[in-house]
mmCIF file of C-alpha atoms in Angstrom:
data_model
loop_
_atom_site.group_PDB
_atom_site.id
_atom_site.type_symbol
_atom_site.label_atom_id
_atom_site.label_comp_id
_atom_site.label_asym_id
_atom_site.label_seq_id
_atom_site.Cartn_x
_atom_site.Cartn_y
_atom_site.Cartn_z
ATOM 1 C CA MET A 23 -15.624 -205.324 -8.667
ATOM 2 C CA HIS A 24 -16.558 -207.457 -11.662
ATOM 3 C CA GLU A 25 -16.554 -210.610 -9.504
ATOM 4 C CA LEU A 26 -18.768 -208.890 -6.928
ATOM 5 C CA PHE A 27 -21.403 -208.204 -9.588
ATOM 6 C CA ARG A 28 -21.163 -211.762 -10.905
ATOM 7 C CA GLN A 29 -21.564 -213.223 -7.422
ATOM 8 C CA SER A 30 -24.461 -210.883 -6.592
ATOM 9 C CA LEU A 31 -26.219 -211.782 -9.823
ATOM 10 C CA GLU A 32 -25.712 -215.485 -9.122
ATOM 11 C CA ASP A 33 -27.095 -215.111 -5.585
ATOM 12 C CA ALA A 34 -30.114 -213.149 -6.793
ATOM 13 C CA ILE A 35 -30.991 -215.693 -9.493
ATOM 14 C CA ASN A 36 -30.585 -218.637 -7.097
ATOM 15 C CA LEU A 37 -32.856 -216.886 -4.597
ATOM 16 C CA LEU A 38 -35.345 -216.191 -7.379
ATOM 17 C CA LEU A 39 -35.355 -219.868 -8.396
ATOM 18 C CA GLU A 40 -35.965 -220.918 -4.796
ATOM 19 C CA SER A 41 -38.810 -218.398 -4.526
ATOM 20 C CA GLU A 42 -40.324 -219.772 -7.722
ATOM 21 C CA ARG A 43 -40.328 -223.283 -6.220
ATOM 22 C CA THR A 44 -41.921 -221.965 -3.010
ATOM 23 C CA VAL A 45 -44.722 -220.369 -5.038
ATOM 24 C CA PHE A 46 -45.200 -223.575 -7.031
ATOM 25 C CA LEU A 47 -45.418 -225.750 -3.908
ATOM 26 C CA ASN A 48 -47.650 -223.178 -2.175
ATOM 27 C CA TYR A 49 -45.894 -223.341 1.203
ATOM 28 C CA GLU A 50 -42.756 -221.950 2.781
ATOM 29 C CA LYS A 51 -39.811 -224.150 3.700
ATOM 30 C CA TRP A 52 -40.299 -226.019 7.004
ATOM 31 C CA LYS A 53 -44.013 -225.099 7.244
ATOM 32 C CA VAL A 54 -46.475 -227.714 8.505
ATOM 33 C CA LYS A 55 -48.743 -227.005 5.524
ATOM 34 C CA GLY A 56 -46.309 -228.938 3.311
ATOM 35 C CA TYR A 57 -46.306 -232.140 5.356
ATOM 36 C CA ASN A 58 -47.822 -235.162 3.592
ATOM 37 C CA THR A 59 -48.673 -233.199 0.450
ATOM 38 C CA GLY A 60 -46.921 -235.713 -1.755
ATOM 39 C CA ASN A 61 -44.873 -233.030 -3.457
ATOM 40 C CA SER A 62 -42.091 -231.451 -1.469
ATOM 41 C CA ARG A 63 -38.655 -229.977 -1.916
ATOM 42 C CA ASN A 64 -36.193 -232.470 -3.323
ATOM 43 C CA GLY A 65 -32.834 -230.726 -3.431
ATOM 44 C CA TYR A 66 -31.101 -229.121 -6.388
ATOM 45 C CA TYR A 67 -29.161 -229.875 -9.522
ATOM 46 C CA SER A 68 -26.429 -227.668 -10.969
ATOM 47 C CA ARG A 69 -26.424 -225.710 -14.204
ATOM 48 C CA THR A 70 -24.206 -222.972 -15.568
ATOM 49 C CA LEU A 71 -25.336 -219.860 -17.392
ATOM 50 C CA SER A 72 -22.902 -217.743 -19.398
ATOM 51 C CA THR A 73 -23.344 -214.001 -19.068
ATOM 52 C CA GLU A 74 -21.338 -210.925 -19.912
ATOM 53 C CA TYR A 75 -20.168 -210.920 -16.276
ATOM 54 C CA GLY A 76 -18.918 -214.489 -16.360
ATOM 55 C CA THR A 77 -20.305 -217.942 -15.774
ATOM 56 C CA LEU A 78 -23.040 -218.240 -13.175
ATOM 57 C CA HIS A 79 -23.281 -221.493 -11.234
ATOM 58 C CA LEU A 80 -26.981 -221.969 -10.572
ATOM 59 C CA LYS A 81 -28.686 -224.352 -8.167
ATOM 60 C CA ILE A 82 -31.874 -225.448 -9.922
ATOM 61 C CA PRO A 83 -34.480 -226.573 -7.355
ATOM 62 C CA ARG A 84 -36.460 -229.800 -7.777
ATOM 63 C CA GLY A 85 -39.800 -231.057 -6.531
ATOM 64 C CA ARG A 86 -40.387 -234.592 -5.278
ATOM 65 C CA LEU A 87 -42.905 -235.453 -8.032
ATOM 66 C CA GLY A 88 -40.894 -233.841 -10.835
ATOM 67 C CA LEU A 89 -43.747 -231.495 -11.780
ATOM 68 C CA PHE A 90 -41.879 -228.267 -11.011
ATOM 69 C CA ASP A 91 -41.087 -226.434 -14.243
ATOM 70 C CA ILE A 92 -38.809 -223.413 -14.022
ATOM 71 C CA LYS A 93 -40.012 -220.341 -15.884
ATOM 72 C CA THR A 94 -37.203 -218.035 -14.775
ATOM 73 C CA LEU A 95 -34.463 -219.614 -16.868
ATOM 74 C CA GLU A 96 -36.565 -219.338 -20.002
ATOM 75 C CA SER A 97 -36.815 -215.611 -19.323
ATOM 76 C CA LEU A 98 -33.087 -215.394 -18.684
ATOM 77 C CA GLN A 99 -32.258 -217.094 -21.961
ATOM 78 C CA GLU A 100 -34.577 -214.806 -23.934
ATOM 79 C CA ALA A 101 -33.359 -211.493 -22.532
ATOM 80 C CA PRO A 102 -30.246 -212.037 -20.410
ATOM 81 C CA ALA A 103 -28.689 -208.616 -20.855
ATOM 82 C CA HIS A 104 -31.830 -206.728 -19.866
ATOM 83 C CA LEU A 105 -32.451 -208.782 -16.737
ATOM 84 C CA GLU A 106 -28.806 -208.717 -15.677
ATOM 85 C CA LYS A 107 -28.587 -204.956 -16.044
ATOM 86 C CA MET A 108 -31.816 -204.473 -14.100
ATOM 87 C CA ILE A 109 -30.654 -206.726 -11.240
ATOM 88 C CA ILE A 110 -27.244 -205.069 -11.074
ATOM 89 C CA LEU A 111 -28.764 -201.585 -11.115
ATOM 90 C CA MET A 112 -31.128 -202.490 -8.270
ATOM 91 C CA TYR A 113 -28.242 -204.008 -6.297
ATOM 92 C CA GLN A 114 -26.142 -200.870 -6.833
ATOM 93 C CA LYS A 115 -29.011 -198.756 -5.538
ATOM 94 C CA GLY A 116 -28.979 -200.754 -2.300
ATOM 95 C CA VAL A 117 -31.942 -203.073 -2.906
ATOM 96 C CA THR A 118 -31.421 -206.382 -1.098
ATOM 97 C CA THR A 119 -31.238 -209.635 -3.043
ATOM 98 C CA ARG A 120 -34.423 -210.795 -1.315
ATOM 99 C CA ASP A 121 -36.270 -207.647 -2.441
ATOM 100 C CA ILE A 122 -34.893 -208.055 -5.963
ATOM 101 C CA SER A 123 -36.160 -211.640 -6.022
ATOM 102 C CA GLU A 124 -39.624 -210.558 -4.873
ATOM 103 C CA LEU A 125 -39.788 -207.790 -7.490
ATOM 104 C CA ILE A 126 -38.800 -210.094 -10.332
ATOM 105 C CA GLU A 127 -41.241 -212.735 -9.110
ATOM 106 C CA LYS A 128 -44.071 -210.178 -9.270
ATOM 107 C CA MET A 129 -43.023 -209.201 -12.798
#
C-alpha cells in the first residue's frame, strides 16, 4: 500500500512537471503551433526527491533554449508534507492523476 502511494505521488508530480512545461511553451505536445518556434521540448533529466513515502524519481522536463524554469519543485521543497498529503487524499477520493495535475497547476 505504501509503495502504491509513493508511485502515485511520483506519477502525479511528473505529470504536473510536464503540464508546467506545456504551459510555458504555450502549445500541446505534437501540435503544429509549436513548429519552428525555436523553443521546443528537449527531453528530460532525472532528479530524486526524498519524501516521507520514500524516494521519488522525477523526470524534469527541459526546453530547447534552456529558458524553462520549474516552479513546482520550489513549492515541493518548501511544503512537501502539505502537498503530498493533499495529492494522496485526492487520489484516495478517486481523483485521476490528470485532474490532480490540473488542480495543482491552477493553484
